mmCIF file of N, CA and C in Angstrom:
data_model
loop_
_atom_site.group_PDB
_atom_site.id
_atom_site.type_symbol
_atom_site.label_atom_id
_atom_site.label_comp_id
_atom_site.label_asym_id
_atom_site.label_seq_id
_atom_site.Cartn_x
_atom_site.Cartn_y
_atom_site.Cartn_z
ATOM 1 N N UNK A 1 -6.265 -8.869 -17.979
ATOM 2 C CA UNK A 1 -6.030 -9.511 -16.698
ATOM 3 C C UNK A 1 -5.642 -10.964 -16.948
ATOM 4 N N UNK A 2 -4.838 -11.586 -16.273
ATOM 5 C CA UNK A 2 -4.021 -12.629 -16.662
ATOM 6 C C UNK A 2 -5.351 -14.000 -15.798
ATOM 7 N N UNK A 3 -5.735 -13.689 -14.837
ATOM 8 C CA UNK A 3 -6.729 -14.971 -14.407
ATOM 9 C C UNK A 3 -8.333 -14.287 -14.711
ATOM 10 N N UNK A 4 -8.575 -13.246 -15.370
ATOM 11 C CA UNK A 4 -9.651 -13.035 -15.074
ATOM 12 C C UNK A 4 -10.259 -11.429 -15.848
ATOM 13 N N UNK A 5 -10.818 -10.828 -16.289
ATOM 14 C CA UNK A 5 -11.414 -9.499 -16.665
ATOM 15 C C UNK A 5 -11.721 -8.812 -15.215
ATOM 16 N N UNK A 6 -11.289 -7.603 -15.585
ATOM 17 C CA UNK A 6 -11.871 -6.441 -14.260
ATOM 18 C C UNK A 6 -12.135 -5.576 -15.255
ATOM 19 N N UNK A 7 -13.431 -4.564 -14.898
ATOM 20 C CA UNK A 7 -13.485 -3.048 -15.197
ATOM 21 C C UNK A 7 -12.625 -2.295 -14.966
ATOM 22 N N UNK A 8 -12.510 -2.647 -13.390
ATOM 23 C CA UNK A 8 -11.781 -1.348 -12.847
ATOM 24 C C UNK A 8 -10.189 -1.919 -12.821
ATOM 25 N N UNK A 9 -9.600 -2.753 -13.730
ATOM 26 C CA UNK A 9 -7.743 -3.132 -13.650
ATOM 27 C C UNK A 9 -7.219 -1.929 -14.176
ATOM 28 N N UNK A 10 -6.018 -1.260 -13.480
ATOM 29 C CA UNK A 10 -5.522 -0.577 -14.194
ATOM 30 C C UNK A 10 -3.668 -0.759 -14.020
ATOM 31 N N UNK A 11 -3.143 -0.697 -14.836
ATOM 32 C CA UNK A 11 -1.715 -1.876 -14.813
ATOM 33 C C UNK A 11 -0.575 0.118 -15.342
ATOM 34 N N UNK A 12 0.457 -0.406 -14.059
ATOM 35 C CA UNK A 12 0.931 0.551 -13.751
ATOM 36 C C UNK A 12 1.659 1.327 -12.693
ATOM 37 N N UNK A 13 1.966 1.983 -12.570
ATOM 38 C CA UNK A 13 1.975 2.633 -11.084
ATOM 39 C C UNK A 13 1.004 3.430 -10.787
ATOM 40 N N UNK A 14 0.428 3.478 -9.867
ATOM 41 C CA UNK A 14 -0.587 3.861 -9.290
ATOM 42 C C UNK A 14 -0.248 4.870 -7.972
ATOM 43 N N UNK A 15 -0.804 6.198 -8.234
ATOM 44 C CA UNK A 15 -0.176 6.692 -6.968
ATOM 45 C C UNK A 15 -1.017 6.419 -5.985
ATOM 46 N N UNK A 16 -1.862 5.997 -5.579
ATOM 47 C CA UNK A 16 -3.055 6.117 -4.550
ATOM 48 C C UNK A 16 -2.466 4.404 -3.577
ATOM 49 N N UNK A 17 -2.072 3.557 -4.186
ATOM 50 C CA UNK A 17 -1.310 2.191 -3.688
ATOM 51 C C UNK A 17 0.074 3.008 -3.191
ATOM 52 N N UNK A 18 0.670 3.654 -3.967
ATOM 53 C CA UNK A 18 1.854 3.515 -3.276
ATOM 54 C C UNK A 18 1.666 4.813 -1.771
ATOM 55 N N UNK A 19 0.921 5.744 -1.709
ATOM 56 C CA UNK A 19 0.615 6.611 -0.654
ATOM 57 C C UNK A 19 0.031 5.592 0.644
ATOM 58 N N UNK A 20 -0.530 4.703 0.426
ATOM 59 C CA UNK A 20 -1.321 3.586 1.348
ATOM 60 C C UNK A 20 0.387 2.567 1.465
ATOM 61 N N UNK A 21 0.560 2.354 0.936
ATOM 62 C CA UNK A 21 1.853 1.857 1.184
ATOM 63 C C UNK A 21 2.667 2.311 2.671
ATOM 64 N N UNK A 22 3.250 3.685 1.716
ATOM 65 C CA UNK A 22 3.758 4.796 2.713
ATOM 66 C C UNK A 22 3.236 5.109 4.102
ATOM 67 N N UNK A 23 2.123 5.275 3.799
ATOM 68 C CA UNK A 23 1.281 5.770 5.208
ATOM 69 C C UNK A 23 0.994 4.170 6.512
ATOM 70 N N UNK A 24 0.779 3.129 5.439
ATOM 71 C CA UNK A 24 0.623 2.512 6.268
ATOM 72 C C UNK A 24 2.002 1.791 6.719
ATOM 73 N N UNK A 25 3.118 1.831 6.220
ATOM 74 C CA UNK A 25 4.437 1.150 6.722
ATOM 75 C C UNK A 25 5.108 1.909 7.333
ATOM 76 N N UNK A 26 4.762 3.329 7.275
ATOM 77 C CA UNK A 26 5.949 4.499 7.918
ATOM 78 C C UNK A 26 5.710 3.999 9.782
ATOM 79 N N UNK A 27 7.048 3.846 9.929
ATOM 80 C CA UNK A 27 7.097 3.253 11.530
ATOM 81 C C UNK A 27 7.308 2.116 12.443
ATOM 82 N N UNK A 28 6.888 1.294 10.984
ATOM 83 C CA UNK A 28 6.823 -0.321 11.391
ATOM 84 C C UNK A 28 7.927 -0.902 11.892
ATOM 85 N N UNK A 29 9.167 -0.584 11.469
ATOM 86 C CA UNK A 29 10.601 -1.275 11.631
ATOM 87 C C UNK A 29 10.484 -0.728 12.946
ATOM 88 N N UNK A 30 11.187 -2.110 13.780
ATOM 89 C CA UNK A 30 11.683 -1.973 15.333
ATOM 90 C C UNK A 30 13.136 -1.397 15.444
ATOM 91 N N UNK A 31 13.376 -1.366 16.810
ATOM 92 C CA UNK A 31 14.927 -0.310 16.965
ATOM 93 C C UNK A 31 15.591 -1.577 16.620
ATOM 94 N N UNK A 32 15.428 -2.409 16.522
ATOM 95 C CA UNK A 32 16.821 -2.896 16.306
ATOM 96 C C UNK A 32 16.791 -3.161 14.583
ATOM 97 N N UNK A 33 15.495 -3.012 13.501
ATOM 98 C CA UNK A 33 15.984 -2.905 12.551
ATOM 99 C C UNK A 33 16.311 -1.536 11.917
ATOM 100 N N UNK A 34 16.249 -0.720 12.691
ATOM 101 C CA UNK A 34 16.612 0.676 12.139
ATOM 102 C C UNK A 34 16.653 2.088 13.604
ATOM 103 N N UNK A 35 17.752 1.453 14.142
ATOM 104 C CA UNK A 35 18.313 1.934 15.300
ATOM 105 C C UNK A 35 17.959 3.753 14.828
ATOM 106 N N UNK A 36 18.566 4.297 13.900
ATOM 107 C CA UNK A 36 18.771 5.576 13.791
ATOM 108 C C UNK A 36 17.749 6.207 13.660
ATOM 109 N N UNK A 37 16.711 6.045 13.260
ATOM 110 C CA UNK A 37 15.048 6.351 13.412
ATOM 111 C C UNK A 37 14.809 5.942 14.702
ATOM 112 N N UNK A 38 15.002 5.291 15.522
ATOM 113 C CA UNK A 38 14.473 5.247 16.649
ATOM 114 C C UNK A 38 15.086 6.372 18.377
ATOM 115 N N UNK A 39 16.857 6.606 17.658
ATOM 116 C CA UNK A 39 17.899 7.133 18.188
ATOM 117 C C UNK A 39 17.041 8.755 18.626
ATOM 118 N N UNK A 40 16.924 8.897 16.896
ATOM 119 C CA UNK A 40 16.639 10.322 16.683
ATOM 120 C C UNK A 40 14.956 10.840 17.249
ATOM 121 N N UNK A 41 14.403 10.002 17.625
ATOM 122 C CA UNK A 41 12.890 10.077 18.238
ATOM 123 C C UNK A 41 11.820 9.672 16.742
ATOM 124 N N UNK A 42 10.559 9.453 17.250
ATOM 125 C CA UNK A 42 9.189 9.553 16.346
ATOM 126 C C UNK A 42 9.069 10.962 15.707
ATOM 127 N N UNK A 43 9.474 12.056 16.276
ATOM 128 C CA UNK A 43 9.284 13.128 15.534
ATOM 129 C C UNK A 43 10.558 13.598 14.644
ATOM 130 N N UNK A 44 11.064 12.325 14.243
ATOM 131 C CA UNK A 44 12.240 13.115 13.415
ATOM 132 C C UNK A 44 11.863 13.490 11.628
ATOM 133 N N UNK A 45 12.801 14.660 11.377
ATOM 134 C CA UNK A 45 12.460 15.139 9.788
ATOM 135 C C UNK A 45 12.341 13.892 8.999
ATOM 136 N N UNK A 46 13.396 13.186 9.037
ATOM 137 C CA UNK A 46 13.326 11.804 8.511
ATOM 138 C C UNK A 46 12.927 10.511 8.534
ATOM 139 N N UNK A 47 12.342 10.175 7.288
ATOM 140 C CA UNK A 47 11.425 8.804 7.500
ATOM 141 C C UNK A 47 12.289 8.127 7.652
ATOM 142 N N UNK A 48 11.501 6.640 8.511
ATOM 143 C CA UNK A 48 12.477 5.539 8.151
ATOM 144 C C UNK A 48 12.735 5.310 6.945
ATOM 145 N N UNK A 49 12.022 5.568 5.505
ATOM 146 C CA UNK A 49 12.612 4.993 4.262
ATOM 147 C C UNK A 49 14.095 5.661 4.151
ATOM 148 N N UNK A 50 13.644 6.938 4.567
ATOM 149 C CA UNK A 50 15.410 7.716 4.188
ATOM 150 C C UNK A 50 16.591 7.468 5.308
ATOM 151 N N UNK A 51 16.305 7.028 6.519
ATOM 152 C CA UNK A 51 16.918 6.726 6.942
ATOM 153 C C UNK A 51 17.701 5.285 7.324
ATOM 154 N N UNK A 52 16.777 4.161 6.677
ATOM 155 C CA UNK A 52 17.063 2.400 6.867
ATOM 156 C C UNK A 52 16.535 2.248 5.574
ATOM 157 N N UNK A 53 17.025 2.186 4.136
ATOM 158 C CA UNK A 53 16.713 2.174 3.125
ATOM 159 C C UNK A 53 16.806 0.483 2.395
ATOM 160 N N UNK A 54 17.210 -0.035 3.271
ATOM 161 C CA UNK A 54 17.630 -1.294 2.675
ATOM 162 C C UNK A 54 16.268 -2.315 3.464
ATOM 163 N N UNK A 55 15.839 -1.646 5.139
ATOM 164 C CA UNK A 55 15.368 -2.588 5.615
ATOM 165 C C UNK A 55 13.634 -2.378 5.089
ATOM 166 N N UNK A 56 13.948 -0.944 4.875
ATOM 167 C CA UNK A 56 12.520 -0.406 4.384
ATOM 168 C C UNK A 56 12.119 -1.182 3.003
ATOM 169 N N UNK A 57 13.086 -1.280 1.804
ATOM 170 C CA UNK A 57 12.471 -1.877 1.216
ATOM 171 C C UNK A 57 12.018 -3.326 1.312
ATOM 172 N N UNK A 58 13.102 -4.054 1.954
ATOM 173 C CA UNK A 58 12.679 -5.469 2.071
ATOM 174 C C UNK A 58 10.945 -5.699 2.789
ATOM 175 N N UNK A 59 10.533 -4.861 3.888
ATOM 176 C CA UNK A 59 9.238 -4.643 4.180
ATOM 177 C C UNK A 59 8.489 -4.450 3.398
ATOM 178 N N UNK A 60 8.388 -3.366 2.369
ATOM 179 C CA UNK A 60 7.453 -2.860 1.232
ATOM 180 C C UNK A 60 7.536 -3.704 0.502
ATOM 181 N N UNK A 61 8.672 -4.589 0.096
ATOM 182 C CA UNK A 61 8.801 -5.942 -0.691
ATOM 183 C C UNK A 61 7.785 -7.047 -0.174
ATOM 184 N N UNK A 62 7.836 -7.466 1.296
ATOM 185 C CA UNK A 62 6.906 -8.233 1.630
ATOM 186 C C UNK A 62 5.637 -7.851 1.474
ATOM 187 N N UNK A 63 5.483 -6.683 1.955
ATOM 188 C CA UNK A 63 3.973 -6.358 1.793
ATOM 189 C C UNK A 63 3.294 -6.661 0.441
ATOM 190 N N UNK A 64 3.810 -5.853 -0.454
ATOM 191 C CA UNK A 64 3.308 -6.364 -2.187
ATOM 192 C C UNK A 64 3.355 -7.888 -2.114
ATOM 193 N N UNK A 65 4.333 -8.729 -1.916
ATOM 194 C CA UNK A 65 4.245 -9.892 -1.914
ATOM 195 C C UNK A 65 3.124 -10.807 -1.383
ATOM 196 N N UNK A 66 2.885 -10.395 -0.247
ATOM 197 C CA UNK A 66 1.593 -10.722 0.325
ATOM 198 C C UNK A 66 0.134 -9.823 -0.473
ATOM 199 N N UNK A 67 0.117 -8.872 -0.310
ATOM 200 C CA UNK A 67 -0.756 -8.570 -1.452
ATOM 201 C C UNK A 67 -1.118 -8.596 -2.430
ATOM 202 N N UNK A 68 -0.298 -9.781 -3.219
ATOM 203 C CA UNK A 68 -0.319 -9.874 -4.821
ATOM 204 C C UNK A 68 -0.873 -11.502 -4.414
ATOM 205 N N UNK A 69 0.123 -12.163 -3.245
ATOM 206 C CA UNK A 69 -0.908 -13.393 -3.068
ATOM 207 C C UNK A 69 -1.825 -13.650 -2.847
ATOM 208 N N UNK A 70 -2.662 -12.229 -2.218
ATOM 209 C CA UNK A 70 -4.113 -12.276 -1.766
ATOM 210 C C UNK A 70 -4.873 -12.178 -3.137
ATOM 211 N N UNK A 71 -4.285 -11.242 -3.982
ATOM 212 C CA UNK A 71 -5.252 -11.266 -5.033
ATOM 213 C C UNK A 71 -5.482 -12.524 -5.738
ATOM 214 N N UNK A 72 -4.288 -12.709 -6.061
ATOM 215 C CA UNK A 72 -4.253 -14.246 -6.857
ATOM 216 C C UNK A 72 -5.442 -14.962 -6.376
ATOM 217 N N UNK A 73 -4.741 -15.330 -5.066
ATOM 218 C CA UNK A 73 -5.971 -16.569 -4.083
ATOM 219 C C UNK A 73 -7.651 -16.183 -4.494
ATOM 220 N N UNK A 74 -7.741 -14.433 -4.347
ATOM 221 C CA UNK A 74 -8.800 -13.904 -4.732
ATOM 222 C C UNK A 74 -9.355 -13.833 -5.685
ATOM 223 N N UNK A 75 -8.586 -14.115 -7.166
ATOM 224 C CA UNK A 75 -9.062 -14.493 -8.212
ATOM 225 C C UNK A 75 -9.451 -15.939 -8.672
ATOM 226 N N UNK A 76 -8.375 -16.578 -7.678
ATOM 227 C CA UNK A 76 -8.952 -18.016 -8.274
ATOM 228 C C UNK A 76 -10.158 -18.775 -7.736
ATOM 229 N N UNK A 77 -10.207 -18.005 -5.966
ATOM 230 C CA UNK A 77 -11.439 -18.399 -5.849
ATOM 231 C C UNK A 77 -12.805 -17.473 -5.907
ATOM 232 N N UNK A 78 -12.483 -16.538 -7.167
ATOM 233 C CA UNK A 78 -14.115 -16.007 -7.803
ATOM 234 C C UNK A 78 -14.485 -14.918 -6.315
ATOM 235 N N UNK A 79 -13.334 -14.492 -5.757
ATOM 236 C CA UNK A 79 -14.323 -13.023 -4.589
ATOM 237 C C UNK A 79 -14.342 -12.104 -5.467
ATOM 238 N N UNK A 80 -14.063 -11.717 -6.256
ATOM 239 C CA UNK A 80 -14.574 -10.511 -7.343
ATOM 240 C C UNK A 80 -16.084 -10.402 -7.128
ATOM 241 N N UNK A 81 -16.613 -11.192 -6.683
ATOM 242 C CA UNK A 81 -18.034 -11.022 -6.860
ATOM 243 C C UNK A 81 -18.322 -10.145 -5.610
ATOM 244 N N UNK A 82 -17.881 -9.810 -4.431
ATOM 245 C CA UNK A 82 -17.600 -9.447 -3.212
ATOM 246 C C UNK A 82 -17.827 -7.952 -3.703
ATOM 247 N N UNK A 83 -17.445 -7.546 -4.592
ATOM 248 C CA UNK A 83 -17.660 -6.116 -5.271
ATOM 249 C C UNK A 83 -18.355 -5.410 -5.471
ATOM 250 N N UNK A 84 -19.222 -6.533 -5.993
ATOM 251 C CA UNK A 84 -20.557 -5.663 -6.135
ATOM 252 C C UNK A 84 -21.888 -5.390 -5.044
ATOM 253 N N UNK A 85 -21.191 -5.984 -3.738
ATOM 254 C CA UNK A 85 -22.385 -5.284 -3.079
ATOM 255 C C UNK A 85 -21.704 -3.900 -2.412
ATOM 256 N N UNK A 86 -20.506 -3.334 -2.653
ATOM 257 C CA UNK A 86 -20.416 -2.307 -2.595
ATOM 258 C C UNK A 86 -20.739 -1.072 -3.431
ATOM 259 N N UNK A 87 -21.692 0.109 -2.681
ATOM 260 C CA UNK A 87 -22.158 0.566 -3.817
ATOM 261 C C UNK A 87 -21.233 1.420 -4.342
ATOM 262 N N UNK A 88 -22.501 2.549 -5.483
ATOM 263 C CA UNK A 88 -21.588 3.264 -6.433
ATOM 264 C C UNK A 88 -21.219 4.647 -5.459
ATOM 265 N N UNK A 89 -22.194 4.989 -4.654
ATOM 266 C CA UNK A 89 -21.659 6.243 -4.017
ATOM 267 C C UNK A 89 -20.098 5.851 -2.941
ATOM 268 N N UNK A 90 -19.484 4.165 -2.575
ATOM 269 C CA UNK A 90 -18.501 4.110 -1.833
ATOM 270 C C UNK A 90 -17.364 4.694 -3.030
ATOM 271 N N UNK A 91 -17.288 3.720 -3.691
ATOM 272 C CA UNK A 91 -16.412 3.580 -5.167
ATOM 273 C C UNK A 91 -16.437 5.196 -5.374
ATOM 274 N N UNK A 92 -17.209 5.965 -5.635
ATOM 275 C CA UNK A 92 -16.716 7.410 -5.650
ATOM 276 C C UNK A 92 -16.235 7.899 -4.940
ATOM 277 N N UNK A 93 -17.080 7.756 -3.760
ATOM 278 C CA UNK A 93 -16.106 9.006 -2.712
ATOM 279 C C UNK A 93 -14.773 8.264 -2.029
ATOM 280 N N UNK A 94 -14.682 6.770 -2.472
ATOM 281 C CA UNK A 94 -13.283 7.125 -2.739
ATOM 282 C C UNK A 94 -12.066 6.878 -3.555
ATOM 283 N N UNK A 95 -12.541 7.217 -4.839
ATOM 284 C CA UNK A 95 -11.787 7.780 -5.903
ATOM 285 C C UNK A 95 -11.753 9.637 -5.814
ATOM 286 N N UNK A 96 -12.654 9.872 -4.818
ATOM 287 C CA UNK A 96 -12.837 11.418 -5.010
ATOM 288 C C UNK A 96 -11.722 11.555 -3.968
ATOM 289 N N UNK A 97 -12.104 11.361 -2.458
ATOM 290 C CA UNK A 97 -11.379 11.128 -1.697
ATOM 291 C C UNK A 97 -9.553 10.875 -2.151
ATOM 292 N N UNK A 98 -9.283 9.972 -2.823
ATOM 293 C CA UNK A 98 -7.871 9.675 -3.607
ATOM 294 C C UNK A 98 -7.819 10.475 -4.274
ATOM 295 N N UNK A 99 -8.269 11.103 -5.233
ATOM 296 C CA UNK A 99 -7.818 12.182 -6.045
ATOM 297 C C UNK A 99 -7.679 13.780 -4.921
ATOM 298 N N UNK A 100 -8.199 13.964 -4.249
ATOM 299 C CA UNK A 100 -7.826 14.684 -3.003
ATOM 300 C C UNK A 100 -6.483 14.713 -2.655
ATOM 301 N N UNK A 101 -5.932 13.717 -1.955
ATOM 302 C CA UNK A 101 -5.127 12.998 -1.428
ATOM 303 C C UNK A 101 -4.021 12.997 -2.207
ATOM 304 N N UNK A 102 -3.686 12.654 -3.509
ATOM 305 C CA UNK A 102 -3.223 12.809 -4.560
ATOM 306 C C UNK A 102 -2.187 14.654 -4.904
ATOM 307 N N UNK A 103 -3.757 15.394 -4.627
ATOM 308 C CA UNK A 103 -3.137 16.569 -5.392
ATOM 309 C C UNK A 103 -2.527 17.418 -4.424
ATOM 310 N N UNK A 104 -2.896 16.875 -2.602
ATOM 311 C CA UNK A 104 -2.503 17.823 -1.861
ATOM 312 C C UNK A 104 -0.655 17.141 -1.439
ATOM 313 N N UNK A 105 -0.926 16.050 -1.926
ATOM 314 C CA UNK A 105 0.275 15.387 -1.333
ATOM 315 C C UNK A 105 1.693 15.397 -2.112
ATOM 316 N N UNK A 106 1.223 16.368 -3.975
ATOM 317 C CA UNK A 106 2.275 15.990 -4.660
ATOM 318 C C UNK A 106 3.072 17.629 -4.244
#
């Protein structure tokens, strides 16, 4: 880790970040940044990623961006410690939970 040691760092792609990604950005773009997702209704076959591919990423771009600044901020001012009053049965069930999630989704 570049500011700091973690147990739990793991450097990579990660599928369980990028599904939280997905799930939580699918929808976000307004009609006017992605008219054709909005044309075709909320229930269309197609996501906005496949359908506004340029505006979708610039979003998922911000998001990491902002989430990489939170960590930072979060490392430099020592909330790692914030961790440990979560216990061990959360931290499992949901890594169990993600590995779920994981195998039904590939």
């Amino acid at each position: 880790a570049f500011l700091g040691t973690s147990r739990q760092l793991v450097v990579g792609p990660v599928a369980m970040e990028s599904l939280l990604i997905a799930s939580g950005l699918s929808g976000l773009l307004t009609e006017s940044e992605c008219p054709k997702w909005h044309a075709h209704g909320k229930s269309s076959l197609k996501s906005q990623s496949q359908l506004c591919p340029e505006e979708y990423t610039a979003l998922v771009l911000a998001t990491t961006f902002v989430v990489g600044l939170l960590e930072t901020v979060s490392s430099i001012f020592g909330l790692g410690v914030l961790l440990r009053f979560l216990g061990k049965p959360v931290i499992t069930g949901f890594t169990a939970g993600s590995a779920i999630v994981i195998m039904t989704s590939q």
